mmCIF file of N, CA and C in Angstrom:
data_model
loop_
_atom_site.group_PDB
_atom_site.id
_atom_site.type_symbol
_atom_site.label_atom_id
_atom_site.label_comp_id
_atom_site.label_asym_id
_atom_site.label_seq_id
_atom_site.Cartn_x
_atom_site.Cartn_y
_atom_site.Cartn_z
ATOM 1 N N UNK X 289 -19.351 17.305 -2.000
ATOM 2 C CA UNK X 289 -18.938 15.565 -2.959
ATOM 3 C C UNK X 289 -17.234 15.768 -2.139
ATOM 4 N N UNK X 290 -17.037 16.970 -1.933
ATOM 5 C CA UNK X 290 -15.665 16.805 -1.045
ATOM 6 C C UNK X 290 -14.966 15.987 -0.236
ATOM 7 N N UNK X 291 -16.360 16.383 1.150
ATOM 8 C CA UNK X 291 -16.502 15.792 2.284
ATOM 9 C C UNK X 291 -16.187 13.760 1.928
ATOM 10 N N UNK X 292 -17.343 13.590 0.985
ATOM 11 C CA UNK X 292 -17.030 12.040 0.968
ATOM 12 C C UNK X 292 -15.447 11.593 0.201
ATOM 13 N N UNK X 293 -15.113 12.304 -0.358
ATOM 14 C CA UNK X 293 -13.688 11.931 -0.753
ATOM 15 C C UNK X 293 -12.405 12.254 0.419
ATOM 16 N N UNK X 294 -12.838 12.942 1.326
ATOM 17 C CA UNK X 294 -12.202 13.051 2.509
ATOM 18 C C UNK X 294 -11.947 11.955 3.351
ATOM 19 N N UNK X 295 -13.861 11.363 3.301
ATOM 20 C CA UNK X 295 -14.217 9.832 4.136
ATOM 21 C C UNK X 295 -13.233 9.038 3.380
ATOM 22 N N UNK X 296 -13.431 8.834 2.325
ATOM 23 C CA UNK X 296 -13.134 7.842 2.072
ATOM 24 C C UNK X 296 -11.378 7.985 1.830
ATOM 25 N N UNK X 297 -10.456 8.879 1.900
ATOM 26 C CA UNK X 297 -9.407 9.150 1.922
ATOM 27 C C UNK X 297 -8.793 8.898 3.490
ATOM 28 N N UNK X 298 -9.650 9.141 4.528
ATOM 29 C CA UNK X 298 -9.428 8.567 5.785
ATOM 30 C C UNK X 298 -9.012 7.164 5.819
ATOM 31 N N UNK X 299 -10.185 6.499 5.130
ATOM 32 C CA UNK X 299 -10.776 5.068 5.867
ATOM 33 C C UNK X 299 -9.604 4.428 4.634
ATOM 34 N N UNK X 300 -9.583 4.824 3.961
ATOM 35 C CA UNK X 300 -8.234 4.251 2.537
ATOM 36 C C UNK X 300 -6.336 4.311 3.859
ATOM 37 N N UNK X 301 -6.184 5.038 4.030
ATOM 38 C CA UNK X 301 -5.314 5.294 4.623
ATOM 39 C C UNK X 301 -5.045 4.671 5.758
ATOM 40 N N UNK X 302 -6.257 4.412 6.646
ATOM 41 C CA UNK X 302 -6.121 4.127 8.141
ATOM 42 C C UNK X 302 -5.111 2.553 8.037
ATOM 43 N N UNK X 303 -5.539 1.516 6.778
ATOM 44 C CA UNK X 303 -4.750 0.429 6.315
ATOM 45 C C UNK X 303 -3.424 0.716 6.390
ATOM 46 N N UNK X 304 -3.139 1.308 5.698
ATOM 47 C CA UNK X 304 -1.462 1.346 5.679
ATOM 48 C C UNK X 304 -0.714 2.377 6.643
ATOM 49 N N UNK X 305 -1.519 3.208 7.367
ATOM 50 C CA UNK X 305 -1.068 3.414 8.231
ATOM 51 C C UNK X 305 -0.516 2.543 9.363
ATOM 52 N N UNK X 306 -1.687 1.797 9.584
ATOM 53 C CA UNK X 306 -1.887 0.981 11.133
ATOM 54 C C UNK X 306 -0.769 -0.292 10.148
ATOM 55 N N UNK X 307 -0.547 -0.620 9.488
ATOM 56 C CA UNK X 307 0.201 -1.214 8.762
ATOM 57 C C UNK X 307 1.754 -1.014 8.671
ATOM 58 N N UNK X 308 2.049 0.495 8.757
ATOM 59 C CA UNK X 308 3.481 0.962 9.140
ATOM 60 C C UNK X 308 3.877 0.821 10.637
ATOM 61 N N UNK X 309 2.590 0.669 11.314
ATOM 62 C CA UNK X 309 2.674 0.818 12.474
ATOM 63 C C UNK X 309 3.554 -1.045 13.125
ATOM 64 N N UNK X 310 2.179 -1.517 12.525
ATOM 65 C CA UNK X 310 3.306 -3.244 12.724
ATOM 66 C C UNK X 310 4.640 -3.125 12.278
ATOM 67 N N UNK X 311 4.868 -2.938 10.978
ATOM 68 C CA UNK X 311 6.057 -2.735 10.107
ATOM 69 C C UNK X 311 7.239 -1.967 11.159
ATOM 70 N N UNK X 312 7.341 -0.861 11.855
ATOM 71 C CA UNK X 312 7.574 -0.797 13.314
ATOM 72 C C UNK X 312 7.785 -0.987 14.234
ATOM 73 N N UNK X 313 6.925 -1.718 14.675
ATOM 74 C CA UNK X 313 7.012 -2.396 15.962
ATOM 75 C C UNK X 313 6.986 -3.645 16.254
ATOM 76 N N UNK X 314 6.528 -4.379 15.048
ATOM 77 C CA UNK X 314 7.148 -5.673 14.785
ATOM 78 C C UNK X 314 7.857 -6.202 13.905
ATOM 79 N N UNK X 315 9.111 -5.329 14.011
ATOM 80 C CA UNK X 315 10.240 -5.518 12.916
ATOM 81 C C UNK X 315 10.513 -6.970 13.063
ATOM 82 N N UNK X 316 11.312 -7.392 13.438
ATOM 83 C CA UNK X 316 11.513 -8.929 13.904
ATOM 84 C C UNK X 316 10.971 -10.023 13.494
ATOM 85 N N UNK X 317 9.558 -10.121 14.047
ATOM 86 C CA UNK X 317 8.871 -10.914 13.572
ATOM 87 C C UNK X 317 8.039 -10.753 11.980
ATOM 88 N N UNK X 318 8.202 -9.101 11.426
ATOM 89 C CA UNK X 318 8.000 -9.501 10.544
ATOM 90 C C UNK X 318 9.190 -10.175 9.156
ATOM 91 N N UNK X 319 10.455 -9.478 9.376
ATOM 92 C CA UNK X 319 11.829 -9.733 9.245
ATOM 93 C C UNK X 319 11.429 -10.832 8.886
ATOM 94 N N UNK X 320 11.459 -12.134 10.269
ATOM 95 C CA UNK X 320 11.338 -13.220 9.932
ATOM 96 C C UNK X 320 10.341 -13.793 8.546
ATOM 97 N N UNK X 321 9.715 -13.295 8.932
ATOM 98 C CA UNK X 321 8.637 -13.673 7.545
ATOM 99 C C UNK X 321 8.654 -14.221 6.476
ATOM 100 N N UNK X 322 9.527 -12.837 6.303
ATOM 101 C CA UNK X 322 10.042 -12.199 5.196
ATOM 102 C C UNK X 322 11.466 -13.302 4.823
ATOM 103 N N UNK X 323 11.816 -13.276 5.897
ATOM 104 C CA UNK X 323 13.267 -14.135 5.662
ATOM 105 C C UNK X 323 12.420 -15.675 5.202
ATOM 106 N N UNK X 324 11.670 -15.933 5.459
ATOM 107 C CA UNK X 324 10.944 -17.448 5.171
ATOM 108 C C UNK X 324 10.516 -17.367 3.610
ATOM 109 N N UNK X 325 9.907 -15.878 3.102
ATOM 110 C CA UNK X 325 9.914 -16.256 1.872
ATOM 111 C C UNK X 325 10.929 -15.506 0.979
ATOM 112 N N UNK X 326 11.995 -16.121 1.593
ATOM 113 C CA UNK X 326 13.301 -15.553 0.562
ATOM 114 C C UNK X 326 13.510 -14.383 0.213
ATOM 115 N N UNK X 327 12.863 -13.467 0.902
ATOM 116 C CA UNK X 327 13.656 -11.510 0.832
ATOM 117 C C UNK X 327 14.935 -11.776 1.205
ATOM 118 N N UNK X 328 15.291 -11.064 0.828
ATOM 119 C CA UNK X 328 16.828 -10.922 0.584
ATOM 120 C C UNK X 328 16.919 -9.012 1.837
ATOM 121 N N UNK X 329 18.052 -9.181 2.237
ATOM 122 C CA UNK X 329 18.111 -7.930 3.659
ATOM 123 C C UNK X 329 16.815 -7.628 3.910
ATOM 124 N N UNK X 330 16.005 -9.203 4.954
ATOM 125 C CA UNK X 330 14.595 -8.793 5.491
ATOM 126 C C UNK X 330 14.173 -7.479 6.291
ATOM 127 N N UNK X 331 15.162 -6.892 7.156
ATOM 128 C CA UNK X 331 15.182 -5.740 7.957
ATOM 129 C C UNK X 331 14.491 -4.893 7.688
ATOM 130 N N UNK X 332 15.596 -4.909 6.416
ATOM 131 C CA UNK X 332 15.642 -3.974 5.664
ATOM 132 C C UNK X 332 14.376 -3.490 4.594
ATOM 133 N N UNK X 333 14.062 -4.223 4.356
ATOM 134 C CA UNK X 333 12.561 -4.445 3.631
ATOM 135 C C UNK X 333 11.811 -4.529 4.037
ATOM 136 N N UNK X 334 11.529 -4.895 5.518
ATOM 137 C CA UNK X 334 10.234 -4.277 6.499
ATOM 138 C C UNK X 334 10.201 -2.887 6.544
ATOM 139 N N UNK X 335 11.621 -2.313 7.151
ATOM 140 C CA UNK X 335 11.735 -0.929 7.498
ATOM 141 C C UNK X 335 11.315 -0.188 5.956
ATOM 142 N N UNK X 336 11.717 -0.808 4.966
ATOM 143 C CA UNK X 336 11.368 0.262 3.494
ATOM 144 C C UNK X 336 9.776 -0.058 3.132
ATOM 145 N N UNK X 337 9.358 -0.859 3.456
ATOM 146 C CA UNK X 337 8.078 -1.086 3.226
ATOM 147 C C UNK X 337 7.455 -0.074 3.943
ATOM 148 N N UNK X 338 7.348 -0.300 5.529
ATOM 149 C CA UNK X 338 7.006 0.266 6.384
ATOM 150 C C UNK X 338 6.878 1.993 5.982
ATOM 151 N N UNK X 339 8.298 2.201 5.443
ATOM 152 C CA UNK X 339 7.890 3.771 5.423
ATOM 153 C C UNK X 339 7.191 4.097 4.276
ATOM 154 N N UNK X 340 7.382 3.306 2.819
ATOM 155 C CA UNK X 340 6.598 3.719 2.169
ATOM 156 C C UNK X 340 5.027 3.526 2.155
ATOM 157 N N UNK X 341 4.113 2.762 3.042
ATOM 158 C CA UNK X 341 3.482 2.517 3.866
ATOM 159 C C UNK X 341 3.081 3.988 4.364
ATOM 160 N N UNK X 342 4.012 4.368 5.410
ATOM 161 C CA UNK X 342 3.561 5.684 6.155
ATOM 162 C C UNK X 342 3.751 7.035 5.362
ATOM 163 N N UNK X 343 4.607 6.702 4.388
ATOM 164 C CA UNK X 343 5.071 7.908 3.346
ATOM 165 C C UNK X 343 3.455 8.381 2.580
ATOM 166 N N UNK X 344 3.072 7.011 1.811
ATOM 167 C CA UNK X 344 2.133 7.331 0.952
ATOM 168 C C UNK X 344 0.727 7.312 1.658
ATOM 169 N N UNK X 345 0.497 7.191 3.126
ATOM 170 C CA UNK X 345 -0.719 6.789 3.269
ATOM 171 C C UNK X 345 -0.870 8.106 4.407
ATOM 172 N N UNK X 346 -0.204 8.807 4.843
ATOM 173 C CA UNK X 346 0.056 10.130 4.999
ATOM 174 C C UNK X 346 0.140 11.285 4.218
ATOM 175 N N UNK X 347 0.488 11.229 3.265
ATOM 176 C CA UNK X 347 0.490 11.767 1.246
ATOM 177 C C UNK X 347 -1.269 11.951 1.227
ATOM 178 N N UNK X 348 -1.918 10.358 1.428
ATOM 179 C CA UNK X 348 -3.017 10.520 0.690
ATOM 180 C C UNK X 348 -3.931 11.006 2.346
ATOM 181 N N UNK X 349 -3.846 11.212 3.545
ATOM 182 C CA UNK X 349 -5.022 11.080 4.382
ATOM 183 C C UNK X 349 -4.960 12.626 4.656
ATOM 184 N N UNK X 350 -3.675 13.126 3.920
ATOM 185 C CA UNK X 350 -3.344 14.522 4.564
ATOM 186 C C UNK X 350 -3.398 15.539 3.386
ATOM 187 N N UNK X 351 -3.516 14.762 2.135
ATOM 188 C CA UNK X 351 -3.749 15.240 0.748
ATOM 189 C C UNK X 351 -2.418 16.596 0.493
ATOM 190 N N UNK X 352 -1.011 16.095 1.156
ATOM 191 C CA UNK X 352 -0.181 16.483 0.631
ATOM 192 C C UNK X 352 0.271 15.841 -0.914
ATOM 193 N N UNK X 353 0.563 16.187 -1.429
ATOM 194 C CA UNK X 353 0.894 15.446 -2.862
ATOM 195 C C UNK X 353 0.420 14.052 -3.077
ATOM 196 N N UNK X 354 -0.881 14.330 -3.010
ATOM 197 C CA UNK X 354 -1.852 12.595 -2.164
ATOM 198 C C UNK X 354 -1.619 11.794 -3.606
ATOM 199 N N UNK X 355 -1.161 12.402 -5.010
ATOM 200 C CA UNK X 355 -0.992 11.818 -6.184
ATOM 201 C C UNK X 355 0.619 10.839 -5.805
ATOM 202 N N UNK X 356 1.556 11.505 -5.865
ATOM 203 C CA UNK X 356 2.961 10.774 -5.172
ATOM 204 C C UNK X 356 2.696 9.844 -4.073
ATOM 205 N N UNK X 357 1.740 10.047 -2.925
ATOM 206 C CA UNK X 357 1.735 8.927 -2.443
ATOM 207 C C UNK X 357 0.840 7.910 -2.521
ATOM 208 N N UNK X 358 -0.045 7.807 -3.209
ATOM 209 C CA UNK X 358 -0.146 6.863 -4.211
ATOM 210 C C UNK X 358 0.154 6.213 -5.010
ATOM 211 N N UNK X 359 0.825 6.591 -5.618
ATOM 212 C CA UNK X 359 2.396 5.977 -6.335
ATOM 213 C C UNK X 359 3.290 5.331 -5.431
ATOM 214 N N UNK X 360 3.510 5.753 -4.121
ATOM 215 C CA UNK X 360 4.182 5.304 -3.472
ATOM 216 C C UNK X 360 3.900 3.559 -2.852
ATOM 217 N N UNK X 361 2.091 4.013 -2.847
ATOM 218 C CA UNK X 361 1.529 2.857 -1.983
ATOM 219 C C UNK X 361 1.607 1.750 -3.398
ATOM 220 N N UNK X 362 1.512 2.127 -4.314
ATOM 221 C CA UNK X 362 1.246 1.487 -5.724
ATOM 222 C C UNK X 362 3.479 0.228 -5.384
ATOM 223 N N UNK X 363 4.065 1.839 -5.911
ATOM 224 C CA UNK X 363 5.194 0.198 -5.663
ATOM 225 C C UNK X 363 5.837 -0.236 -3.960
ATOM 226 N N UNK X 364 5.305 0.244 -3.689
ATOM 227 C CA UNK X 364 5.169 -1.373 -1.835
ATOM 228 C C UNK X 364 4.019 -2.039 -2.101
ATOM 229 N N UNK X 365 3.281 -2.252 -2.697
ATOM 230 C CA UNK X 365 2.173 -3.423 -3.102
ATOM 231 C C UNK X 365 2.502 -4.312 -4.149
ATOM 232 N N UNK X 366 2.463 -4.011 -5.266
ATOM 233 C CA UNK X 366 2.779 -4.663 -6.186
ATOM 234 C C UNK X 366 3.882 -6.012 -5.690
ATOM 235 N N UNK X 367 5.227 -5.527 -5.293
ATOM 236 C CA UNK X 367 6.300 -6.023 -5.212
ATOM 237 C C UNK X 367 6.185 -7.313 -3.960
ATOM 238 N N UNK X 368 4.524 -6.738 -2.751
ATOM 239 C CA UNK X 368 4.754 -7.289 -1.448
ATOM 240 C C UNK X 368 3.920 -8.409 -2.315
ATOM 241 N N UNK X 369 2.535 -7.992 -3.184
ATOM 242 C CA UNK X 369 1.762 -9.290 -3.613
ATOM 243 C C UNK X 369 2.961 -10.759 -3.935
ATOM 244 N N UNK X 370 3.426 -10.017 -5.328
ATOM 245 C CA UNK X 370 4.270 -11.130 -5.426
ATOM 246 C C UNK X 370 5.155 -12.188 -5.166
ATOM 247 N N UNK X 371 5.768 -11.062 -3.624
ATOM 248 C CA UNK X 371 7.138 -11.149 -3.538
ATOM 249 C C UNK X 371 6.494 -12.918 -2.092
ATOM 250 N N UNK X 372 5.648 -11.808 -1.522
ATOM 251 C CA UNK X 372 5.162 -12.220 -0.337
ATOM 252 C C UNK X 372 4.082 -13.437 -0.277
ATOM 253 N N UNK X 373 3.213 -13.106 -1.137
ATOM 254 C CA UNK X 373 2.392 -14.367 -1.054
ATOM 255 C C UNK X 373 2.328 -14.856 -2.662
ATOM 256 N N UNK X 374 2.612 -15.717 -2.913
ATOM 257 C CA UNK X 374 3.239 -16.612 -4.068
ATOM 258 C C UNK X 374 1.950 -17.501 -3.740
ATOM 259 N N UNK X 375 0.643 -17.890 -3.978
ATOM 260 C CA UNK X 375 -0.134 -18.873 -3.956
ATOM 261 C C UNK X 375 -0.045 -20.143 -4.523
ATOM 262 N N UNK X 376 0.470 -19.617 -5.942
ATOM 263 C CA UNK X 376 0.517 -20.434 -6.943
ATOM 264 C C UNK X 376 2.587 -21.570 -6.905
ATOM 265 N N UNK X 377 3.375 -21.376 -5.426
ATOM 266 C CA UNK X 377 4.013 -22.031 -5.030
ATOM 267 C C UNK X 377 2.867 -22.904 -3.953
ATOM 268 N N UNK X 378 2.287 -22.831 -3.704
ATOM 269 C CA UNK X 378 1.668 -23.351 -2.276
ATOM 270 C C UNK X 378 0.875 -24.992 -2.527
ATOM 271 N N UNK X 379 1.180 -26.115 -1.727
ATOM 272 C CA UNK X 379 1.145 -27.007 -2.233
ATOM 273 C C UNK X 379 -0.290 -27.327 -1.469
ATOM 274 N N UNK X 380 -0.262 -27.020 -0.067
ATOM 275 C CA UNK X 380 -1.196 -26.987 0.562
ATOM 276 C C UNK X 380 -2.794 -26.161 0.439
ATOM 277 N N UNK X 381 -3.625 -26.411 0.059
ATOM 278 C CA UNK X 381 -4.973 -25.628 -0.171
ATOM 279 C C UNK X 381 -5.146 -24.696 0.752
ATOM 280 N N UNK X 382 -5.257 -24.718 2.029
ATOM 281 C CA UNK X 382 -5.611 -23.976 2.732
ATOM 282 C C UNK X 382 -4.111 -22.340 2.733
ATOM 283 N N UNK X 383 -3.274 -23.441 2.441
ATOM 284 C CA UNK X 383 -2.652 -22.146 2.420
ATOM 285 C C UNK X 383 -2.423 -21.272 1.232
ATOM 286 N N UNK X 384 -2.405 -22.127 0.326
ATOM 287 C CA UNK X 384 -2.937 -21.413 -1.079
ATOM 288 C C UNK X 384 -4.165 -20.301 -0.781
ATOM 289 N N UNK X 385 -4.690 -21.304 -0.632
ATOM 290 C CA UNK X 385 -6.172 -20.144 -0.515
ATOM 291 C C UNK X 385 -5.855 -18.798 0.275
ATOM 292 N N UNK X 386 -5.037 -18.643 1.545
ATOM 293 C CA UNK X 386 -5.314 -17.703 2.307
ATOM 294 C C UNK X 386 -3.918 -17.015 1.507
ATOM 295 N N UNK X 387 -3.230 -17.087 0.750
ATOM 296 C CA UNK X 387 -2.276 -16.611 0.376
ATOM 297 C C UNK X 387 -2.717 -15.922 -1.103
ATOM 298 N N UNK X 388 -3.703 -16.899 -1.933
ATOM 299 C CA UNK X 388 -4.335 -16.046 -3.008
ATOM 300 C C UNK X 388 -5.275 -14.820 -2.834
ATOM 301 N N UNK X 389 -6.424 -14.822 -1.586
ATOM 302 C CA UNK X 389 -6.376 -13.601 -0.280
ATOM 303 C C UNK X 389 -5.745 -12.818 -0.366
ATOM 304 N N UNK X 390 -4.675 -12.564 0.161
ATOM 305 C CA UNK X 390 -3.800 -12.183 0.655
ATOM 306 C C UNK X 390 -3.018 -10.718 -1.246
ATOM 307 N N UNK X 391 -2.726 -11.911 -1.906
ATOM 308 C CA UNK X 391 -2.128 -11.344 -2.989
ATOM 309 C C UNK X 391 -3.542 -10.431 -3.551
ATOM 310 N N UNK X 392 -4.073 -11.130 -4.034
ATOM 311 C CA UNK X 392 -5.779 -10.300 -4.113
ATOM 312 C C UNK X 392 -5.956 -9.080 -3.839
ATOM 313 N N UNK X 393 -5.916 -8.863 -2.533
ATOM 314 C CA UNK X 393 -5.852 -8.114 -1.706
ATOM 315 C C UNK X 393 -5.178 -6.859 -2.199
ATOM 316 N N UNK X 394 -4.028 -6.844 -2.335
ATOM 317 C CA UNK X 394 -2.685 -6.269 -2.242
ATOM 318 C C UNK X 394 -2.967 -6.055 -3.612
ATOM 319 N N UNK X 395 -2.958 -6.797 -4.954
ATOM 320 C CA UNK X 395 -3.271 -6.021 -6.311
ATOM 321 C C UNK X 395 -4.810 -5.484 -6.514
ATOM 322 N N UNK X 396 -5.848 -5.223 -5.731
ATOM 323 C CA UNK X 396 -7.043 -4.457 -5.548
ATOM 324 C C UNK X 396 -6.346 -3.376 -4.791
ATOM 325 N N UNK X 397 -5.645 -3.410 -3.807
ATOM 326 C CA UNK X 397 -5.303 -1.674 -3.158
ATOM 327 C C UNK X 397 -4.423 -1.467 -4.073
ATOM 328 N N UNK X 398 -3.737 -1.919 -4.925
ATOM 329 C CA UNK X 398 -2.837 -1.287 -5.803
ATOM 330 C C UNK X 398 -3.278 -0.804 -7.261
ATOM 331 N N UNK X 399 -4.692 -1.442 -7.420
ATOM 332 C CA UNK X 399 -5.278 -0.886 -8.443
ATOM 333 C C UNK X 399 -6.325 0.592 -7.496
ATOM 334 N N UNK X 400 -6.487 0.517 -6.824
ATOM 335 C CA UNK X 400 -7.087 1.585 -5.949
ATOM 336 C C UNK X 400 -6.408 2.678 -5.561
ATOM 337 N N UNK X 401 -5.122 2.313 -5.460
ATOM 338 C CA UNK X 401 -3.988 3.889 -5.094
ATOM 339 C C UNK X 401 -3.786 4.244 -6.594
ATOM 340 N N UNK X 402 -3.828 3.009 -7.344
ATOM 341 C CA UNK X 402 -3.257 3.496 -9.403
ATOM 342 C C UNK X 402 -4.371 4.595 -9.629
ATOM 343 N N UNK X 403 -5.566 4.405 -9.292
ATOM 344 C CA UNK X 403 -7.102 4.670 -9.762
ATOM 345 C C UNK X 403 -6.593 6.438 -8.463
ATOM 346 N N UNK X 404 -6.544 6.211 -7.452
ATOM 347 C CA UNK X 404 -6.555 7.660 -7.004
ATOM 348 C C UNK X 404 -5.680 8.549 -7.411
ATOM 349 N N UNK X 405 -4.127 7.961 -8.035
ATOM 350 C CA UNK X 405 -3.294 8.756 -8.012
ATOM 351 C C UNK X 405 -3.492 9.617 -9.410
ATOM 352 N N UNK X 406 -4.621 9.241 -10.387
ATOM 353 C CA UNK X 406 -4.893 9.573 -11.756
ATOM 354 C C UNK X 406 -5.932 10.664 -11.138
ATOM 355 N N UNK X 407 -6.736 10.492 -10.361
ATOM 356 C CA UNK X 407 -7.691 10.996 -9.635
ATOM 357 C C UNK X 407 -6.623 12.773 -9.501
ATOM 358 N N UNK X 408 -6.222 12.413 -8.556
ATOM 359 C CA UNK X 408 -5.288 13.041 -7.982
ATOM 360 C C UNK X 408 -4.414 14.454 -8.370
ATOM 361 N N UNK X 409 -3.952 13.873 -9.841
ATOM 362 C CA UNK X 409 -2.790 14.496 -10.928
ATOM 363 C C UNK X 409 -4.216 14.680 -11.857
ATOM 364 N N UNK X 410 -5.270 14.976 -11.742
ATOM 365 C CA UNK X 410 -6.003 15.105 -13.161
ATOM 366 C C UNK X 410 -6.947 16.268 -12.282
ATOM 367 N N UNK X 411 -7.085 16.284 -11.350
ATOM 368 C CA UNK X 411 -8.108 17.432 -10.183
ATOM 369 C C UNK X 411 -7.390 17.853 -9.685
ATOM 370 N N UNK X 412 -7.164 19.598 -9.422
ATOM 371 C CA UNK X 412 -6.481 20.499 -8.540
ATOM 372 C C UNK X 412 -6.854 20.053 -7.251
ATOM 373 N N UNK X 413 -7.915 20.110 -7.162
ATOM 374 C CA UNK X 413 -8.645 19.951 -5.858
ATOM 375 C C UNK X 413 -9.526 18.399 -5.468
ATOM 376 N N UNK X 414 -8.902 17.632 -4.621
ATOM 377 C CA UNK X 414 -10.421 16.756 -4.852
ATOM 378 C C UNK X 414 -9.953 15.961 -3.554
ATOM 379 N N UNK X 415 -11.529 16.618 -2.898
ATOM 380 C CA UNK X 415 -11.192 16.052 -1.661
ATOM 381 C C UNK X 415 -10.665 16.689 -0.437
ATOM 382 N N UNK X 416 -10.730 17.850 -0.777
ATOM 383 C CA UNK X 416 -10.210 19.224 0.921
ATOM 384 C C UNK X 416 -8.378 18.946 1.102
ATOM 385 N N UNK X 417 -7.641 18.992 -0.173
ATOM 386 C CA UNK X 417 -5.977 18.392 0.187
ATOM 387 C C UNK X 417 -5.399 19.676 0.374
ATOM 388 N N UNK X 418 -4.678 19.396 1.227
ATOM 389 C CA UNK X 418 -3.443 20.605 1.353
ATOM 390 C C UNK X 418 -2.967 21.448 0.230
ATOM 391 N N UNK X 419 -2.301 20.393 -0.682
ATOM 392 C CA UNK X 419 -1.335 20.975 -2.007
ATOM 393 C C UNK X 419 -2.647 20.162 -2.867
ATOM 394 N N UNK X 420 -1.707 20.800 -3.830
ATOM 395 C CA UNK X 420 -2.230 19.977 -5.942
ATOM 396 C C UNK X 420 -1.817 19.646 -5.551
ATOM 397 N N UNK X 421 -1.482 18.910 -7.041
ATOM 398 C CA UNK X 421 -1.055 17.412 -6.962
ATOM 399 C C UNK X 421 0.478 17.719 -7.582
ATOM 400 N N UNK X 422 1.145 16.799 -8.017
ATOM 401 C CA UNK X 422 2.603 17.108 -7.708
ATOM 402 C C UNK X 422 2.669 17.230 -9.298
ATOM 403 N N UNK X 423 1.684 15.821 -10.134
ATOM 404 C CA UNK X 423 2.214 15.640 -11.305
ATOM 405 C C UNK X 423 0.900 16.050 -11.808
ATOM 406 N N UNK X 424 0.834 16.560 -13.132
ATOM 407 C CA UNK X 424 0.314 17.051 -14.439
ATOM 408 C C UNK X 424 -0.892 15.985 -15.562
ATOM 409 N N UNK X 425 -1.598 15.200 -14.693
ATOM 410 C CA UNK X 425 -2.395 14.481 -16.387
ATOM 411 C C UNK X 425 -3.190 15.328 -17.169
#
């Protein structure tokens, strides 16, 4: 079962690591988009969310305090959903639908990361980790 959990961690973490890469290589474009959504200090926000995705993704992938890494992902995902994908403010049906899809994706990923946090914090070794949990539930 440890191998199955490890494969799941790899698949889950790849999304965040690829996103972090985009945050660091396409910073100006992402900051422009964030500014268009009303994000203050958009460039810093892009770097900050990229850092959270990188640290959280690596933590889950490698199993180094993966419970903390999972929480970092939740901290990045929920504000992103609420600030960047405000579908309820869109009047164009196609734009509204696209933003709703992104909102729901971010909320679902945050839910999955929160479940991972609980699993990692509750079980000493889950899926071939390098360290045990930082938190103890």
